[in-house]
Short mmCIF file of N, CA and C in Angstrom, two decimals:
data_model
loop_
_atom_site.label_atom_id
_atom_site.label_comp_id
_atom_site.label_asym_id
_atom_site.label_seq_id
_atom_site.Cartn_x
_atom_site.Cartn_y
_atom_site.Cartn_z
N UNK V 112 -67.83 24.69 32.67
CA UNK V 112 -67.41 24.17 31.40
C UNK V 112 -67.69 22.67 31.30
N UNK V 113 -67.68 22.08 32.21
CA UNK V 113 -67.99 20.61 32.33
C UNK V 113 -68.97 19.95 33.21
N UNK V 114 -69.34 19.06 33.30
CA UNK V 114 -70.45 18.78 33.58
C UNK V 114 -70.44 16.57 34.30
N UNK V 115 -70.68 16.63 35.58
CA UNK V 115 -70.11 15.05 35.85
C UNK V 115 -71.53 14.70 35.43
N UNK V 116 -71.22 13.22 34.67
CA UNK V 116 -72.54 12.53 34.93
C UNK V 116 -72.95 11.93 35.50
N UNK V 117 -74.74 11.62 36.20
CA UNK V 117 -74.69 11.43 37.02
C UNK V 117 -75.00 10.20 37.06
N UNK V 118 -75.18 9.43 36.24
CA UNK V 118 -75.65 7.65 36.27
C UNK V 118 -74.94 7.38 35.89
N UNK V 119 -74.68 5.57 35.72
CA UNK V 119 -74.24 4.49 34.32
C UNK V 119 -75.76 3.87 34.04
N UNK V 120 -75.28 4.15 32.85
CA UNK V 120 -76.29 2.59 32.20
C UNK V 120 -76.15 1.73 31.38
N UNK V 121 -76.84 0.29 31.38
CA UNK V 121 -75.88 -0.80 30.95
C UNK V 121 -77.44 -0.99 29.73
N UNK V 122 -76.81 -1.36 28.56
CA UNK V 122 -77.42 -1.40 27.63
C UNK V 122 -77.31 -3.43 26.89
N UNK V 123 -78.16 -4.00 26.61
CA UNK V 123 -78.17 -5.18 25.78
C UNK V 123 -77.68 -4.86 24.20
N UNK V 124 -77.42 -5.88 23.74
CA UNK V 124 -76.67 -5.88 22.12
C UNK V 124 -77.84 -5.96 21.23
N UNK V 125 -77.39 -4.37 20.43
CA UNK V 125 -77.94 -4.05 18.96
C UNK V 125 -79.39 -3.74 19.46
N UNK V 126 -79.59 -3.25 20.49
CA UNK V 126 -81.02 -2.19 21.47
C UNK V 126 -80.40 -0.57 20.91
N UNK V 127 -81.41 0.10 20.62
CA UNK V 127 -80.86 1.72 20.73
C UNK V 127 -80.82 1.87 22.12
N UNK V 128 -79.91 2.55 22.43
CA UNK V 128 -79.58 3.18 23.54
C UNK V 128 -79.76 4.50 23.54
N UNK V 129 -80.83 4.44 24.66
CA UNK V 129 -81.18 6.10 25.28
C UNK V 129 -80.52 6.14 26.55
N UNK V 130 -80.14 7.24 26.98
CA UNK V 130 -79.93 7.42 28.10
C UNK V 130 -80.21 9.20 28.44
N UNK V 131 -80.63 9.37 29.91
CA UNK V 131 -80.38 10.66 30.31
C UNK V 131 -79.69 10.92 31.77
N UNK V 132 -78.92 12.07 31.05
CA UNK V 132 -77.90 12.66 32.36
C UNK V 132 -78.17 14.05 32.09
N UNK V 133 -77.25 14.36 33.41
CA UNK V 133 -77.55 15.88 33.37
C UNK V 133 -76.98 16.52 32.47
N UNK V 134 -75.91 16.01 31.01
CA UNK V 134 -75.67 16.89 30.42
C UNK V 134 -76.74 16.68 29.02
N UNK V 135 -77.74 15.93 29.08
CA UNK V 135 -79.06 15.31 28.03
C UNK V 135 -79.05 14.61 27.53
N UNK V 136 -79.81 13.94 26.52
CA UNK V 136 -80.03 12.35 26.00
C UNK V 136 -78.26 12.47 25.05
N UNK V 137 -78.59 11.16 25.63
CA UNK V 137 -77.25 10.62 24.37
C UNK V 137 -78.11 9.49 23.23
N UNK V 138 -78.21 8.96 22.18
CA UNK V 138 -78.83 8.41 22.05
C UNK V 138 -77.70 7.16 20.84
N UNK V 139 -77.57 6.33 21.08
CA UNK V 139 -76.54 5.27 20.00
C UNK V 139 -77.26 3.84 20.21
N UNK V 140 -75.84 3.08 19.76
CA UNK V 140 -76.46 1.47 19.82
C UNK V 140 -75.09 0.85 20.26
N UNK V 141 -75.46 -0.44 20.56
CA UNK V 141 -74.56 -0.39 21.67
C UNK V 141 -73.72 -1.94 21.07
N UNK V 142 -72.43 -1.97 21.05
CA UNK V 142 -71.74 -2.63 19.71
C UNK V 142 -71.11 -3.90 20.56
N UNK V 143 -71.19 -3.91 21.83
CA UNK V 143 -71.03 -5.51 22.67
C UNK V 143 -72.29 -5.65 23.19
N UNK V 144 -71.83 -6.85 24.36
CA UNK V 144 -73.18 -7.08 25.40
C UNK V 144 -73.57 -6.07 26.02
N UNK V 145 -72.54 -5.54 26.50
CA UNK V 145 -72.90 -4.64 27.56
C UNK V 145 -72.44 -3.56 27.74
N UNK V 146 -72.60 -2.06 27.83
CA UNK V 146 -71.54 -0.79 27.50
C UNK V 146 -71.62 0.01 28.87
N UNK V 147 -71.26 0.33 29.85
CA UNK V 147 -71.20 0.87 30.33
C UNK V 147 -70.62 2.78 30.18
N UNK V 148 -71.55 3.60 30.71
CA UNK V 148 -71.45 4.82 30.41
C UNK V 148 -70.61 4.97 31.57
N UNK V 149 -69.16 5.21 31.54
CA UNK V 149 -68.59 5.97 33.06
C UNK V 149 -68.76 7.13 33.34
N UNK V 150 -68.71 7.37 34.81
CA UNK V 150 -68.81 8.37 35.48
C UNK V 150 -67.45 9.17 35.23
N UNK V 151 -68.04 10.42 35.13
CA UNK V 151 -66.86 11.16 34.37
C UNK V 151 -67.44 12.52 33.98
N UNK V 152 -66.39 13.56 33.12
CA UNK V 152 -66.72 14.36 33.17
C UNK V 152 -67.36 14.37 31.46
N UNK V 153 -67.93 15.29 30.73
CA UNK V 153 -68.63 15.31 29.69
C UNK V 153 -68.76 16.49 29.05
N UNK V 154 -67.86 17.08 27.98
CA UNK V 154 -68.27 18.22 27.50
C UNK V 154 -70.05 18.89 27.17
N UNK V 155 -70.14 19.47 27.44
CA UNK V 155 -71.52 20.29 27.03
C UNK V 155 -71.76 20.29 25.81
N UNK V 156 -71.28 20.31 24.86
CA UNK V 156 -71.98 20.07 23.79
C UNK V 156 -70.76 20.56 22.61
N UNK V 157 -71.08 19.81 21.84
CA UNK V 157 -70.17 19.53 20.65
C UNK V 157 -69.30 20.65 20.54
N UNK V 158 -69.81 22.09 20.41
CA UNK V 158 -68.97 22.74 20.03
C UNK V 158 -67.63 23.15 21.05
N UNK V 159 -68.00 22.99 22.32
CA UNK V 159 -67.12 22.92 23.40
C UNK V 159 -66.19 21.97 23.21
N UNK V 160 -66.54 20.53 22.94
CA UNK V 160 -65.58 19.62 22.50
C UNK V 160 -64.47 20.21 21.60
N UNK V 161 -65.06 20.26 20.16
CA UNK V 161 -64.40 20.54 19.08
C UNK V 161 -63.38 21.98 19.41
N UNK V 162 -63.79 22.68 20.18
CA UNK V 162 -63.03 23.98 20.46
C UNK V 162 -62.26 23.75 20.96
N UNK V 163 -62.13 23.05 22.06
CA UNK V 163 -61.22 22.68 23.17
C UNK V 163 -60.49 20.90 22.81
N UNK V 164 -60.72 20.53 21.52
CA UNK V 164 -59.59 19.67 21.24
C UNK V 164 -58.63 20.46 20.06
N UNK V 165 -59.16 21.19 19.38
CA UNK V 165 -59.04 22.37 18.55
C UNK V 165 -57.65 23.10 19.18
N UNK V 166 -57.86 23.54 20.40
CA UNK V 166 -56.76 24.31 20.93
C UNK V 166 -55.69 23.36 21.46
N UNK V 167 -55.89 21.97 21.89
CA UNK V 167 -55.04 21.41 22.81
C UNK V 167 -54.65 21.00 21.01
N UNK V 168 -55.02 20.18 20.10
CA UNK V 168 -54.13 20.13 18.60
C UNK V 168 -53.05 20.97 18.31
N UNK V 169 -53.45 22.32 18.33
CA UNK V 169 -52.31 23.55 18.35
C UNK V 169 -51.41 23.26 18.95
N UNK V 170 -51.70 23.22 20.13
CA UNK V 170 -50.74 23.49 21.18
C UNK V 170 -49.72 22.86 20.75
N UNK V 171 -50.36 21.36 20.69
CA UNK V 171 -49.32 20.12 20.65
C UNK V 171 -48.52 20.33 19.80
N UNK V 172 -49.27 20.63 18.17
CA UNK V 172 -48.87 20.83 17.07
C UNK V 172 -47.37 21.98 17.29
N UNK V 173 -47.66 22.96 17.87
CA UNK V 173 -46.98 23.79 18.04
C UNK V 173 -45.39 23.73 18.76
N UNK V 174 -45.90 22.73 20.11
CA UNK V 174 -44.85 22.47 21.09
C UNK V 174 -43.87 21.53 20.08
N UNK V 175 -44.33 20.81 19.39
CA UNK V 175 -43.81 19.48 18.85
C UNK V 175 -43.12 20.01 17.53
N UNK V 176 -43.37 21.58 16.99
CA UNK V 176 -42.46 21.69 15.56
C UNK V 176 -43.00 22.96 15.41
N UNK V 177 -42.32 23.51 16.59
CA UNK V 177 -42.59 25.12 16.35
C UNK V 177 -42.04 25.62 14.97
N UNK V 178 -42.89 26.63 14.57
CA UNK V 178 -41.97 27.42 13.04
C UNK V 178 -41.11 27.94 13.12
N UNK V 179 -40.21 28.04 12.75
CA UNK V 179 -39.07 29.00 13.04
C UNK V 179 -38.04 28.69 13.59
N UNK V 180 -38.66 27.60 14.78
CA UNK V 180 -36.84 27.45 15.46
C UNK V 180 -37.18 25.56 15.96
N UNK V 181 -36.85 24.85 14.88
CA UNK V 181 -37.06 23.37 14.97
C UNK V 181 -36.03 23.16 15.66
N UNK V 182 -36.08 22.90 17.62
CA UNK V 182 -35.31 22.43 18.38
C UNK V 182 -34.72 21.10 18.08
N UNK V 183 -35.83 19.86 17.51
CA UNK V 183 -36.05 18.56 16.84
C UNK V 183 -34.34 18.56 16.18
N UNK V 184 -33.83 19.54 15.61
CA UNK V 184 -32.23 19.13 14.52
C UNK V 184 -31.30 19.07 15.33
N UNK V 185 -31.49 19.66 16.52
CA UNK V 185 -30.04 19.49 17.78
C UNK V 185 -30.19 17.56 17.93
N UNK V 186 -31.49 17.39 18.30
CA UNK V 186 -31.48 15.64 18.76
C UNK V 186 -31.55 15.20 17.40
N UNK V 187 -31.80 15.45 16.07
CA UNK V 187 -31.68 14.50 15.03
C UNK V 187 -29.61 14.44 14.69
N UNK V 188 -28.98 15.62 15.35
CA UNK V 188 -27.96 15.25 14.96
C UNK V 188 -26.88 14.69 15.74
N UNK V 189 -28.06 14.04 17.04
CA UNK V 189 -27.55 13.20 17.92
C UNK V 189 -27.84 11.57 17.53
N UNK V 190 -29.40 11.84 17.76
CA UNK V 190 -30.21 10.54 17.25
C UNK V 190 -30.21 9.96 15.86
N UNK V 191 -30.58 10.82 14.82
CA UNK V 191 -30.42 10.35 13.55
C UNK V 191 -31.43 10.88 13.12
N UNK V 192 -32.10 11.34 11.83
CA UNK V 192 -32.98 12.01 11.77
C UNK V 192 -34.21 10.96 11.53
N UNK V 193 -33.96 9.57 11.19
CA UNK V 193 -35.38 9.06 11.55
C UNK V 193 -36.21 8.60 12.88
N UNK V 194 -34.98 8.46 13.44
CA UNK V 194 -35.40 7.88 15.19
C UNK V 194 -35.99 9.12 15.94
N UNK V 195 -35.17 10.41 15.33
CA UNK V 195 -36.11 11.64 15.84
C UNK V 195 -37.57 11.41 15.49
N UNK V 196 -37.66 11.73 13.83
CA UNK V 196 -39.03 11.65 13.28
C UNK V 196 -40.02 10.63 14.00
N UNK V 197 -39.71 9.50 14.61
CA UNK V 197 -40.54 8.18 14.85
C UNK V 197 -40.38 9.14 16.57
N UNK V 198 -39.36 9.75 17.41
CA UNK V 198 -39.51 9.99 18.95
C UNK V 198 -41.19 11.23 18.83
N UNK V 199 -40.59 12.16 17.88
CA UNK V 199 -41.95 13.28 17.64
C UNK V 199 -43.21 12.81 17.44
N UNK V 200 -43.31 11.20 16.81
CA UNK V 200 -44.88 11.15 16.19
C UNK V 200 -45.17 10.20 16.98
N UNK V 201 -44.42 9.80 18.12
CA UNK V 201 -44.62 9.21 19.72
C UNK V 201 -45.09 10.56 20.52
N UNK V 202 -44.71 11.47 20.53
CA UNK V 202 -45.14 12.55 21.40
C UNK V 202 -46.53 12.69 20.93
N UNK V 203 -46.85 12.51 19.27
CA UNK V 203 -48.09 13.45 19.31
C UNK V 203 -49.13 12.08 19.37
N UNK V 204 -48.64 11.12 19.29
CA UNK V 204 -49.77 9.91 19.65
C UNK V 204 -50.13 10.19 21.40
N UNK V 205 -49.17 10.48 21.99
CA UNK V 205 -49.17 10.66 23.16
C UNK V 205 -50.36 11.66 23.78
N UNK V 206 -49.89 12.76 23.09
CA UNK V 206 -51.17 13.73 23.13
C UNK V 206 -52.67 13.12 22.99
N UNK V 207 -52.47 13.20 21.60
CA UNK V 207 -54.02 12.57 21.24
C UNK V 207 -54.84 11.64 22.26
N UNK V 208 -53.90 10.71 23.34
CA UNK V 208 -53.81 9.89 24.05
C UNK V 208 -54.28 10.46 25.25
N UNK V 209 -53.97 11.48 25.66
CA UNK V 209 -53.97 12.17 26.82
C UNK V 209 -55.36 13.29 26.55
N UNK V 210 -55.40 13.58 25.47
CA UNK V 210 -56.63 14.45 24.55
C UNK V 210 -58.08 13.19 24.80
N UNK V 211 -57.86 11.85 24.87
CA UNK V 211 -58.80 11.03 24.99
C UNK V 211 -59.24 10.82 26.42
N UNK V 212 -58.41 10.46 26.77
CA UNK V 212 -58.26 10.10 28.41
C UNK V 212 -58.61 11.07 29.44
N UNK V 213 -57.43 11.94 29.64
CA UNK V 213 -58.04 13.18 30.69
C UNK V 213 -59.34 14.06 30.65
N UNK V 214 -59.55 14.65 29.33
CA UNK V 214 -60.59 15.46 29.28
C UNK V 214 -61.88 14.83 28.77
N UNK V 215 -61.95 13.49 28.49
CA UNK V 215 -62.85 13.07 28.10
C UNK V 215 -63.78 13.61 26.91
N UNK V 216 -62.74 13.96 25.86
CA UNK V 216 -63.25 14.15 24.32
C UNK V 216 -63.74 13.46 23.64
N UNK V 217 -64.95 13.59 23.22
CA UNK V 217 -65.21 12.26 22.01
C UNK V 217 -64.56 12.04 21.06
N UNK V 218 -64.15 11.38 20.36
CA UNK V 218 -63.11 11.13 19.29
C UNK V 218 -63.76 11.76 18.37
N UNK V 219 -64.85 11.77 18.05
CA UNK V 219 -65.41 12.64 16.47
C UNK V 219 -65.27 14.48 16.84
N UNK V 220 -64.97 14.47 18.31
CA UNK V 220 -64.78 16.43 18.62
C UNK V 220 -62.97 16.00 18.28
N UNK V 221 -62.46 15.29 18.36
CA UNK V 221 -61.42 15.34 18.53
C UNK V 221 -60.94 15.26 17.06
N UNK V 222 -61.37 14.33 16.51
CA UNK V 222 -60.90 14.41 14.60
C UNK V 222 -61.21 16.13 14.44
N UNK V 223 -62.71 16.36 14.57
CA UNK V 223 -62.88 17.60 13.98
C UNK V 223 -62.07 18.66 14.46
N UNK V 224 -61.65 18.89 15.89
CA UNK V 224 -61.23 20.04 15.77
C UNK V 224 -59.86 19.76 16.12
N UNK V 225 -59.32 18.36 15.72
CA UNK V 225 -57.64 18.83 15.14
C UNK V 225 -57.52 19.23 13.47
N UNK V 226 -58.79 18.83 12.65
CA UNK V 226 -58.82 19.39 11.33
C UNK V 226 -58.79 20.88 11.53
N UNK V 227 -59.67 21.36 12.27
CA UNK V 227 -60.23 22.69 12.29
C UNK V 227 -58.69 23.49 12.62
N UNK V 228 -57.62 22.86 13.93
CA UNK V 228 -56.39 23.31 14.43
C UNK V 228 -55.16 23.74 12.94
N UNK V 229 -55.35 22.08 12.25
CA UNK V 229 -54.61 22.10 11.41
C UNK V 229 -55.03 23.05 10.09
N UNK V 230 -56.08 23.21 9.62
CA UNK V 230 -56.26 24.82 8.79
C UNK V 230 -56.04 25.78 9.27
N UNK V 231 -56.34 25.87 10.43
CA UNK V 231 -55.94 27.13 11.07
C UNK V 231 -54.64 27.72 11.26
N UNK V 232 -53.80 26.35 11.74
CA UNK V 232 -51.88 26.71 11.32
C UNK V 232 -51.77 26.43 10.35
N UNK V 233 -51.96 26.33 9.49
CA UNK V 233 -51.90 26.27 8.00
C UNK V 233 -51.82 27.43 7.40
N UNK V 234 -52.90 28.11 7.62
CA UNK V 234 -53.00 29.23 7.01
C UNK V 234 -52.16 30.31 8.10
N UNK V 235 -52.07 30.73 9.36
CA UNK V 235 -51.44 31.45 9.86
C UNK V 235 -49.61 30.83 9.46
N UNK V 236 -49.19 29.55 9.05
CA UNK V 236 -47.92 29.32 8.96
C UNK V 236 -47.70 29.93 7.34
N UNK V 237 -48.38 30.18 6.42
CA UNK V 237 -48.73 30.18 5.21
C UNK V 237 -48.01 32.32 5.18
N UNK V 238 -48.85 32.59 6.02
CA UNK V 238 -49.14 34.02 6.33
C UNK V 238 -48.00 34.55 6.77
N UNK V 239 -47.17 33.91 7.60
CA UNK V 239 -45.88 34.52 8.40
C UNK V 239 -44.70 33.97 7.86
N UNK V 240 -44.94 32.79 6.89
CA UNK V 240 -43.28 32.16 6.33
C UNK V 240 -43.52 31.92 4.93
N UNK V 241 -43.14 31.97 4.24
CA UNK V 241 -42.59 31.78 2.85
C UNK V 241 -41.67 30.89 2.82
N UNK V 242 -42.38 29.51 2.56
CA UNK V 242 -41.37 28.58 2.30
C UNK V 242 -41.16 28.04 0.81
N UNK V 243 -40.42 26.91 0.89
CA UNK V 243 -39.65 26.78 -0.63
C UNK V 243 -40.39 26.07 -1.11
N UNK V 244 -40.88 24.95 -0.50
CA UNK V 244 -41.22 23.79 -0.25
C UNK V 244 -42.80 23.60 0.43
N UNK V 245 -43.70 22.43 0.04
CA UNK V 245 -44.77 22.31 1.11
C UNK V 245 -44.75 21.26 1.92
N UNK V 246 -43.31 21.18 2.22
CA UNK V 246 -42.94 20.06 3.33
C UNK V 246 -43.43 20.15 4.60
N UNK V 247 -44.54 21.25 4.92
CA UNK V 247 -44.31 21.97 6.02
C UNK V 247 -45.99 21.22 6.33
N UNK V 248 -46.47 21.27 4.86
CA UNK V 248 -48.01 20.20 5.12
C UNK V 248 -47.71 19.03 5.38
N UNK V 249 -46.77 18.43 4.82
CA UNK V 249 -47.28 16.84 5.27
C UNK V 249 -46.02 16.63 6.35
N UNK V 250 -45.64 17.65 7.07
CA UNK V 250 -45.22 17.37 8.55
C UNK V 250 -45.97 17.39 9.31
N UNK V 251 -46.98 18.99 8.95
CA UNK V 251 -47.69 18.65 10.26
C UNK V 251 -49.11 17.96 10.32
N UNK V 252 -49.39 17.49 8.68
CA UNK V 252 -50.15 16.60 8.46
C UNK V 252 -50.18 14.88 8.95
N UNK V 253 -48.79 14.41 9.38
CA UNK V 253 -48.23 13.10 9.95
C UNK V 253 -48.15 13.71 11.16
N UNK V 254 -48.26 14.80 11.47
CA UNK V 254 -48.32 14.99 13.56
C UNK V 254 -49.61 14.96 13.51
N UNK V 255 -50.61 15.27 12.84
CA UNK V 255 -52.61 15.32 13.22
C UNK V 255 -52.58 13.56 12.89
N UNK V 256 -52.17 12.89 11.87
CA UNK V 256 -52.59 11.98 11.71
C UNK V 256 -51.91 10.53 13.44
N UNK V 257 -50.78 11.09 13.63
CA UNK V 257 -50.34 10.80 14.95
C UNK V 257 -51.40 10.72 16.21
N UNK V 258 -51.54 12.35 16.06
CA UNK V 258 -52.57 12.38 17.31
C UNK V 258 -53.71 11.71 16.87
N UNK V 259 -54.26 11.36 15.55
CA UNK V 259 -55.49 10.67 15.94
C UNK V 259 -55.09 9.17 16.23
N UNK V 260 -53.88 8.78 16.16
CA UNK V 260 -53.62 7.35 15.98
C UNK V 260 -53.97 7.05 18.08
N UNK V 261 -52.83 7.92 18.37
CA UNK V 261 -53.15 8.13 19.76
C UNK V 261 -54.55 8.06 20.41
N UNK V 262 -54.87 9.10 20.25
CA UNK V 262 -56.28 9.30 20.57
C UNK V 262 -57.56 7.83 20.19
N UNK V 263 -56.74 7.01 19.25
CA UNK V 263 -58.02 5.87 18.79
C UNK V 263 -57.73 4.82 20.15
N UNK V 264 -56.44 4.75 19.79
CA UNK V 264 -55.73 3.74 20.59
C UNK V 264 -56.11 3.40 21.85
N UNK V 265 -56.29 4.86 22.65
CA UNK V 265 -56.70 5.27 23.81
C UNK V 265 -58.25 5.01 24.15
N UNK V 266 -58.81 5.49 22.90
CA UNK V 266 -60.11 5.16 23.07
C UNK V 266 -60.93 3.89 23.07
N UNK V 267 -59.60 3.21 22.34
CA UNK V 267 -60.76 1.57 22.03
C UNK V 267 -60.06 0.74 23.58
N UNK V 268 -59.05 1.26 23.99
CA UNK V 268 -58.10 0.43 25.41
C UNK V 268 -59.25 1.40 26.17
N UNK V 269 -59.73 2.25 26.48
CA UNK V 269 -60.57 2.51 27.56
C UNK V 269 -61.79 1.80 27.16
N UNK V 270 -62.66 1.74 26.42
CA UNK V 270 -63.94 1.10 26.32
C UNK V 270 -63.92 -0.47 26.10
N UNK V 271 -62.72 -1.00 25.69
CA UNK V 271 -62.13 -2.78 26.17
C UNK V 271 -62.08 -2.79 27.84
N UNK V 272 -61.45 -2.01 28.87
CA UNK V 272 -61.49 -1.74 29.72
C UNK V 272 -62.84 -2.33 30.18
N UNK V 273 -63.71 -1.01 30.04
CA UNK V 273 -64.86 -0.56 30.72
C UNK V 273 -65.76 -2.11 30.27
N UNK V 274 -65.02 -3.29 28.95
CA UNK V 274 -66.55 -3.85 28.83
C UNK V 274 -65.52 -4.99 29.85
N UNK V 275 -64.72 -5.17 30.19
CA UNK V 275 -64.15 -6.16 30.91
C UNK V 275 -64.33 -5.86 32.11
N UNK V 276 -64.69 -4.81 32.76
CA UNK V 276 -65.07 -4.14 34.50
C UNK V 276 -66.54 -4.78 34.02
N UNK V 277 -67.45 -4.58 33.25
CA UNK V 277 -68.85 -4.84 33.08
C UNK V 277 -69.42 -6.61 33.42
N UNK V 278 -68.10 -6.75 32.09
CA UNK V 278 -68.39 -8.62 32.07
C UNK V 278 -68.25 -9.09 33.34
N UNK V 279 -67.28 -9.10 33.68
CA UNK V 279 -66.92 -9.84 35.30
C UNK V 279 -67.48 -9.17 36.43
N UNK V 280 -68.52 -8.52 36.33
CA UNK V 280 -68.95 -7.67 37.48
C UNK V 280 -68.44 -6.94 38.60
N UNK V 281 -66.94 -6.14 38.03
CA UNK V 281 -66.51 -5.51 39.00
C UNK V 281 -66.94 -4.28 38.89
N UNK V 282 -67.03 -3.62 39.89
CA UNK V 282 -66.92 -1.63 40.01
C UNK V 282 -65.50 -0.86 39.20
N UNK V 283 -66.35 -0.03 38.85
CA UNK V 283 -64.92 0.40 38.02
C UNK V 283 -64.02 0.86 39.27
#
């Protein structure tokens, strides 16, 4: 399912950048001095991405405000119900965070297939509950928009990272 790559390569500012690894050309431009590609793992190809951020969205989506039995009202009627709301859309930044980091998703597999997650419970939440209300979209529309907040966050602190290991010439 995954695939390590097997070089880095360091690219000059506003050069297209080619590169080849064993999972095939990547081809961009490169938005500092210097970008380093880390060694790491690399989905195979887009649709693997998008599938597999697709399912970990659910999940999250799911763990974080299951239908049916919102665990979330025992701690809002401890906490308060906004300090809850702000603890939940910490969890799903968290995700998105961990969706960036561990599996090494690109952020554009990762927008797409938490869209793709969120139609998908959409319509299966649509299918099994009859609600009063469509409060139920822009809840779990502020948990996708969470996880991408996460997931950016993560992504621009790892590639600040990687150009500060570059500049000063350390090994990652």
């Amino acid at each position: 399912m995954y695939r390590p790559l097997e070089t880095r390569h360091r690219f000059r500012l506003g050069r297209p950048a080619r590169t080849r690894s064993v999972t095939g050309t990547r081809v961009g431009f490169d938005p500092g001095n210097y970008v380093v590609l880390r060694r790491g793992v690399r989905m195979r190809s887009r649709s693997t991405g998008v599938l597999t951020s697709a399912v970990l969205a659910f999940a999250v989506g799911y763990v974080l405000w299951p239908p049916g039995y919102v665990y979330w009202t025992r701690v809002a009627d401890v906490l308060g119900e906004p300090l809850t709301l702000a603890l939940v859309a910490l969890l799903a930044a968290v995700g998105g965070a961990v969706a960036t980091l561990r599996l090494a998703v690109p952020l554009a597999d990762l927008v797409a297939g938490s869209v793709l997650a969120y139609a998908v419970g959409m319509a299966l939440l649509e299918s099994v509950i009859t609600a009063d209300s469509p409060v139920h979209f822009l809840l779990y529309g502020g948990l996708v928009l969470w996880y991408w907040l996460g997931a950016t966050v993560a992504a621009v602190g790892r590639s600040s990272r990687d150009d500060r290991a570059v500049s000063s010439g350390r090994p990652e």
